[in-house]
Short mmCIF file of N, CA and C in Angstrom, two decimals:
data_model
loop_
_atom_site.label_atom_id
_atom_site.label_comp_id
_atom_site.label_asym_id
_atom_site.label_seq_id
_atom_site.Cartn_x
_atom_site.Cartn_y
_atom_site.Cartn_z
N UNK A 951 8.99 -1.50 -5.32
CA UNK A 951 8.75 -2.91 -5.50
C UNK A 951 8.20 -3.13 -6.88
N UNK A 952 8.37 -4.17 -7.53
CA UNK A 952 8.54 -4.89 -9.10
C UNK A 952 8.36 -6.35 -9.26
N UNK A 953 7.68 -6.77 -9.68
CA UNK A 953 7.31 -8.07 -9.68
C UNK A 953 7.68 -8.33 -10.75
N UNK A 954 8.10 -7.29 -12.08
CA UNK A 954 8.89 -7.38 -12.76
C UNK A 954 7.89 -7.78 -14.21
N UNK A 955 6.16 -8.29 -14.00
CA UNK A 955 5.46 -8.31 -14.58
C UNK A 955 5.20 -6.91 -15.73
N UNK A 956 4.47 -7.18 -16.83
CA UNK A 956 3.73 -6.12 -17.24
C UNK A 956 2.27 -5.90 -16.45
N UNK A 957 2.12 -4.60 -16.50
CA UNK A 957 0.75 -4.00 -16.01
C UNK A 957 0.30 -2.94 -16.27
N UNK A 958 -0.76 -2.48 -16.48
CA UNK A 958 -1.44 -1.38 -16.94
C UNK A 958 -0.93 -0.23 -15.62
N UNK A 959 -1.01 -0.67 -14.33
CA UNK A 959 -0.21 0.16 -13.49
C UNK A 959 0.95 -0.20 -12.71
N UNK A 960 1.98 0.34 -12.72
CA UNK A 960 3.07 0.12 -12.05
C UNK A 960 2.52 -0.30 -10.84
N UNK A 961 3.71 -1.50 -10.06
CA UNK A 961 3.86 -2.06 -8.98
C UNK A 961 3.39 -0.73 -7.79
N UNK A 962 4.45 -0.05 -7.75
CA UNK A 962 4.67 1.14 -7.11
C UNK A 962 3.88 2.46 -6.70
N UNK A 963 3.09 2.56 -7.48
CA UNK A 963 2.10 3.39 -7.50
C UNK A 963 0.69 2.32 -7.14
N UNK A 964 0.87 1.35 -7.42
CA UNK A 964 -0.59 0.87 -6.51
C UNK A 964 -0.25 0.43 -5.08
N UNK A 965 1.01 0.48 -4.80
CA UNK A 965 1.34 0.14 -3.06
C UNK A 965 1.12 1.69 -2.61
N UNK A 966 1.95 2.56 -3.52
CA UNK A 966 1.25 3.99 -2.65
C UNK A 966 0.20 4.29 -2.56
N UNK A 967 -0.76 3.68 -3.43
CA UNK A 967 -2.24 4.08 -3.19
C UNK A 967 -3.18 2.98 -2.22
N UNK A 968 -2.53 1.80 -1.95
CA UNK A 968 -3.00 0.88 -1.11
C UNK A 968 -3.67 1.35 0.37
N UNK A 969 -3.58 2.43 1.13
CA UNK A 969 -4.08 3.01 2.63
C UNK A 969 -5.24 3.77 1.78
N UNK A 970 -5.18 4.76 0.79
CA UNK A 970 -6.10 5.30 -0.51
C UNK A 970 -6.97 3.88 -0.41
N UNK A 971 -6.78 3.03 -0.91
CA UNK A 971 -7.73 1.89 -1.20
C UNK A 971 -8.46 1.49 -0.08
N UNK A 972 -7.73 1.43 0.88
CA UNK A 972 -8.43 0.77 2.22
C UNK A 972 -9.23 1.37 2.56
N UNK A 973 -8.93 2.38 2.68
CA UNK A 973 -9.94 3.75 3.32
C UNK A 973 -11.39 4.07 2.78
N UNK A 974 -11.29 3.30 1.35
CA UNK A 974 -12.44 3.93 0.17
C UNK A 974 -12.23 5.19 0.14
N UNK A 975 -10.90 6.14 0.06
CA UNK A 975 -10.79 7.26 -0.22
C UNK A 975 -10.48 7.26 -1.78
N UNK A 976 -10.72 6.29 -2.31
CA UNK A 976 -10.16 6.55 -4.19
C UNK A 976 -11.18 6.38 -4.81
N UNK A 977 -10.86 7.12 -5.83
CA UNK A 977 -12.42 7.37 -6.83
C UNK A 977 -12.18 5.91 -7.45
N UNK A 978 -13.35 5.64 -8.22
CA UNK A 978 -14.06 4.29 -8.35
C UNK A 978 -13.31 4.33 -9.92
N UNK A 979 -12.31 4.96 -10.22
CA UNK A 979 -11.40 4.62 -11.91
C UNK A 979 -10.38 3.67 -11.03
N UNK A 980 -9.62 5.05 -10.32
CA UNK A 980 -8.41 4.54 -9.54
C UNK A 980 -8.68 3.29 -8.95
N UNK A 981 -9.82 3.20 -8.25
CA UNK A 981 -9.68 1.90 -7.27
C UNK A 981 -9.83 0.39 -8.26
N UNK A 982 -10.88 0.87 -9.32
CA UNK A 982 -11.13 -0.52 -10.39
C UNK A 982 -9.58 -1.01 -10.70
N UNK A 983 -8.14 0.10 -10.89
CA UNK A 983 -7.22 -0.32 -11.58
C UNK A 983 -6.25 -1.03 -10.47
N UNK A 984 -6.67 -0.26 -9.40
CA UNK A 984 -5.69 -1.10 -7.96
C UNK A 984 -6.38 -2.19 -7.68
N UNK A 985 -7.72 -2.45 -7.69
CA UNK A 985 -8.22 -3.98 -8.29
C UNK A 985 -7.63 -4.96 -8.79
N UNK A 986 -7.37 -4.52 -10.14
CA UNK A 986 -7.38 -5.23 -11.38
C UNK A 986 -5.90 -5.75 -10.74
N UNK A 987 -4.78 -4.68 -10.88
CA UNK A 987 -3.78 -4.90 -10.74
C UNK A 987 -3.13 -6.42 -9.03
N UNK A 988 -3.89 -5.52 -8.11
CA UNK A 988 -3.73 -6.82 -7.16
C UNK A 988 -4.40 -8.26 -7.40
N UNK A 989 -5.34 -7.93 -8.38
CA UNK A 989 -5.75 -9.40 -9.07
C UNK A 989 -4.83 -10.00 -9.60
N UNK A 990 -3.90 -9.26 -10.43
CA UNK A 990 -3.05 -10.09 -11.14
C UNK A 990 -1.05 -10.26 -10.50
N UNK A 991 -1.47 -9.46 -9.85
CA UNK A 991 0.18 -9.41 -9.61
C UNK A 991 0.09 -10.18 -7.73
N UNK A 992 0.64 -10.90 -7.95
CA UNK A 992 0.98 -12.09 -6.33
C UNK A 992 1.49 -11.19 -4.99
N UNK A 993 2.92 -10.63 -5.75
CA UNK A 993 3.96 -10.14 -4.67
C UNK A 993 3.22 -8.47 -4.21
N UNK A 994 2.35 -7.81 -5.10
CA UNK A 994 1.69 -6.81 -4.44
C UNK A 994 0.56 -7.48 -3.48
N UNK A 995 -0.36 -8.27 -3.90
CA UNK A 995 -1.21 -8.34 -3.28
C UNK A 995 -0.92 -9.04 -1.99
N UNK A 996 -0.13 -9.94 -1.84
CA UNK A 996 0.85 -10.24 -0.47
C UNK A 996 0.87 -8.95 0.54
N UNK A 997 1.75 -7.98 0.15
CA UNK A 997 2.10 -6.46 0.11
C UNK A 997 0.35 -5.97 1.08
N UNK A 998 -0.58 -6.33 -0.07
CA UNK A 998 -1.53 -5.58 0.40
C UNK A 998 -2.43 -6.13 1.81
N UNK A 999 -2.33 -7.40 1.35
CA UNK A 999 -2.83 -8.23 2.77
C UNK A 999 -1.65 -7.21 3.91
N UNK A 1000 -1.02 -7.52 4.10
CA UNK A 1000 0.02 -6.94 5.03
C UNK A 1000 -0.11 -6.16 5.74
N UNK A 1001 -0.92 -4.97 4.77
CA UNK A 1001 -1.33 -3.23 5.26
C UNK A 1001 -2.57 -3.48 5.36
N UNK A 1002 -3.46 -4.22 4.90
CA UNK A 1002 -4.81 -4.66 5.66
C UNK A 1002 -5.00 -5.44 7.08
N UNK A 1003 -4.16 -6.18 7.09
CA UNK A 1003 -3.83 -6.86 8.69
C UNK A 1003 -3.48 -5.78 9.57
N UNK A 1004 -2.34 -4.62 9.35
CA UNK A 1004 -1.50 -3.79 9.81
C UNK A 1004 -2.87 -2.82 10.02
N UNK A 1005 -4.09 -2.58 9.23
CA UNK A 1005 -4.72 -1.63 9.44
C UNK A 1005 -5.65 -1.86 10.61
N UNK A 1006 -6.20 -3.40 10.21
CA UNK A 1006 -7.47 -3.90 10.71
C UNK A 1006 -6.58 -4.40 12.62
N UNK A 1007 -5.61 -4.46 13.19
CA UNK A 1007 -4.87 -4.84 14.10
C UNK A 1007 -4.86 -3.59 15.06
N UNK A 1008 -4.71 -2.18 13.94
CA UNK A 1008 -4.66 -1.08 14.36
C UNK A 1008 -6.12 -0.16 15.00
N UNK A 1009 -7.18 -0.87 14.16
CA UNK A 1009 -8.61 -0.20 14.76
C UNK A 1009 -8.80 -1.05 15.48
N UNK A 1010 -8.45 -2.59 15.95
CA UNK A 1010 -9.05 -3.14 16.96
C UNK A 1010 -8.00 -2.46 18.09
N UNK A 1011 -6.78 -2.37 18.30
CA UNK A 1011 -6.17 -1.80 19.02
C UNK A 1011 -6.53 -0.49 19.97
N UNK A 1012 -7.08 0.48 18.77
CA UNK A 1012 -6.87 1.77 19.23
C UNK A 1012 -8.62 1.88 19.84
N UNK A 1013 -9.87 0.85 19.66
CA UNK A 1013 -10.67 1.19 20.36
C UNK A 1013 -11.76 1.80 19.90
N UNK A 1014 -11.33 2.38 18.06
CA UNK A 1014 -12.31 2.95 17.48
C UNK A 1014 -11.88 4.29 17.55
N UNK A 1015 -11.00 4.42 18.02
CA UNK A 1015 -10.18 6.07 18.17
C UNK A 1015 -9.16 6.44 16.72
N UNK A 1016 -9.12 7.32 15.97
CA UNK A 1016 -9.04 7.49 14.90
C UNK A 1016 -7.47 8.49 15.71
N UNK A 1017 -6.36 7.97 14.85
CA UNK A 1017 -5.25 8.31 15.36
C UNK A 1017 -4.57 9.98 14.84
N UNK A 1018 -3.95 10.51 15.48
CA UNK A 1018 -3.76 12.00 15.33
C UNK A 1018 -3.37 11.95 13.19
N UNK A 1019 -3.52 12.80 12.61
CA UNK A 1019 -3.05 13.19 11.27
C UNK A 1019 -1.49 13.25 11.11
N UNK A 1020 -1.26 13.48 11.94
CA UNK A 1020 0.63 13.59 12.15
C UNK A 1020 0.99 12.56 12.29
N UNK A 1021 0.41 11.23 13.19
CA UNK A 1021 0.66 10.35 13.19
C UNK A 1021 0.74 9.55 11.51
N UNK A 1022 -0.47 9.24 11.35
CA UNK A 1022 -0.63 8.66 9.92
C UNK A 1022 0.49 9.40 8.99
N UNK A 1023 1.19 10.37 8.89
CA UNK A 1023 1.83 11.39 7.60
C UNK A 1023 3.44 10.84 8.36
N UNK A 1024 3.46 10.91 9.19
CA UNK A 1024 5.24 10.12 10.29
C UNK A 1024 4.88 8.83 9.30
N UNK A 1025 4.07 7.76 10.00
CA UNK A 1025 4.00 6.67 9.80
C UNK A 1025 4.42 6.01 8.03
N UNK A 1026 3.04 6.62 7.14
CA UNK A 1026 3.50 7.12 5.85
C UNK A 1026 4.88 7.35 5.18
N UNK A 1027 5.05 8.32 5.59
CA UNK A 1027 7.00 8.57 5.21
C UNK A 1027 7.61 7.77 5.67
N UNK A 1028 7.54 7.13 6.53
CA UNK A 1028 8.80 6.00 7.15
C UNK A 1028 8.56 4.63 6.02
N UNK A 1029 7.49 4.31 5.86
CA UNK A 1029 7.29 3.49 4.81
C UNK A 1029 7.45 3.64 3.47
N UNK A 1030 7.77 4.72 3.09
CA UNK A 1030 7.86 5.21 2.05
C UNK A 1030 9.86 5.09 2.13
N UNK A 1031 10.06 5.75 2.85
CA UNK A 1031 11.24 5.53 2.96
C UNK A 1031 11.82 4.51 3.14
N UNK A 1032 11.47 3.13 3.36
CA UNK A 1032 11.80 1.74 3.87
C UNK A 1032 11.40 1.25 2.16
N UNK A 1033 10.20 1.71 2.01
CA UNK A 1033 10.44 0.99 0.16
C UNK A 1033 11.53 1.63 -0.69
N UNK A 1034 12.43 2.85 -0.44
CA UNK A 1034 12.90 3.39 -1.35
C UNK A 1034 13.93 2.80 -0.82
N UNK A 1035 14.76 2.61 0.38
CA UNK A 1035 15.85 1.35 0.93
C UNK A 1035 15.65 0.04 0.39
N UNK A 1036 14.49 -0.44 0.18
CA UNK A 1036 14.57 -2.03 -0.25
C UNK A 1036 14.45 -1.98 -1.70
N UNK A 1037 13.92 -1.05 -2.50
CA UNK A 1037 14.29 -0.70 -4.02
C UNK A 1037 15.22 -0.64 -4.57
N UNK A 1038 16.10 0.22 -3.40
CA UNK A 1038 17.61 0.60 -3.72
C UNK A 1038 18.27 -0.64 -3.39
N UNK A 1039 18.04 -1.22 -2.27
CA UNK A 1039 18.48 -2.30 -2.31
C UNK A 1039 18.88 -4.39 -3.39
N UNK A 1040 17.37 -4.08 -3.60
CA UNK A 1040 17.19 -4.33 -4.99
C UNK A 1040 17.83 -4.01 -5.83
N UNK A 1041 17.95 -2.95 -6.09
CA UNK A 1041 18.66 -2.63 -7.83
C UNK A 1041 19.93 -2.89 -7.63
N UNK A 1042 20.55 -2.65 -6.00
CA UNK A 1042 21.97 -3.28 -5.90
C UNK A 1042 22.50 -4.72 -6.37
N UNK A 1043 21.32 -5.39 -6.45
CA UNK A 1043 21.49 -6.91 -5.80
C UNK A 1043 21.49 -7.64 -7.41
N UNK A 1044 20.92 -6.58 -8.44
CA UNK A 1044 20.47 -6.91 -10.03
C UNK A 1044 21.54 -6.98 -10.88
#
């Protein structure tokens, strides 16, 4: 995904680090720049609400039960793979 803006960090690399962000698993450089960047760019930070709803839907769901590691790494790749279909898809459409 491309908003097609300039930015100090690519679109793409701050959606992969977005579950990184949620978590407070990113050191405090990384996270200031996935900051900065969803400050300024619309169509990520849309993006990011999304996986914050998707997260926060998921701990009220599960009860406070922290879901298997295999789960999260399945889940992960399928999304990863669904952005590299709608990328590709994209660049078809350009």
């Amino acid at each position: 995904m491309s908003c097609g803006g300039p930015h100090a960090v690519d679109c793409g690399k701050v959606l992969e680090a977005v579950y990184l962000y949620l978590d407070g698993e990113i050191d405090f450089d990384h996270k200031h720049l996935v900051r900065s960047h969803l400050d300024e760019c619309s169509p990520c930070l849309r993006e990011f609400g999304v996986e914050h709803e998707v997260k926060l839907l998921v701990a009220r769901r599960c009860g406070g039960e922290r879901a298997p590691e295999s789960l999260r790494e399945s889940v992960l790749e399928r999304l990863r793979a669904a952005r590299i279909d709608a990328d590709a898809a994209e660049f078809r459409t350009e």
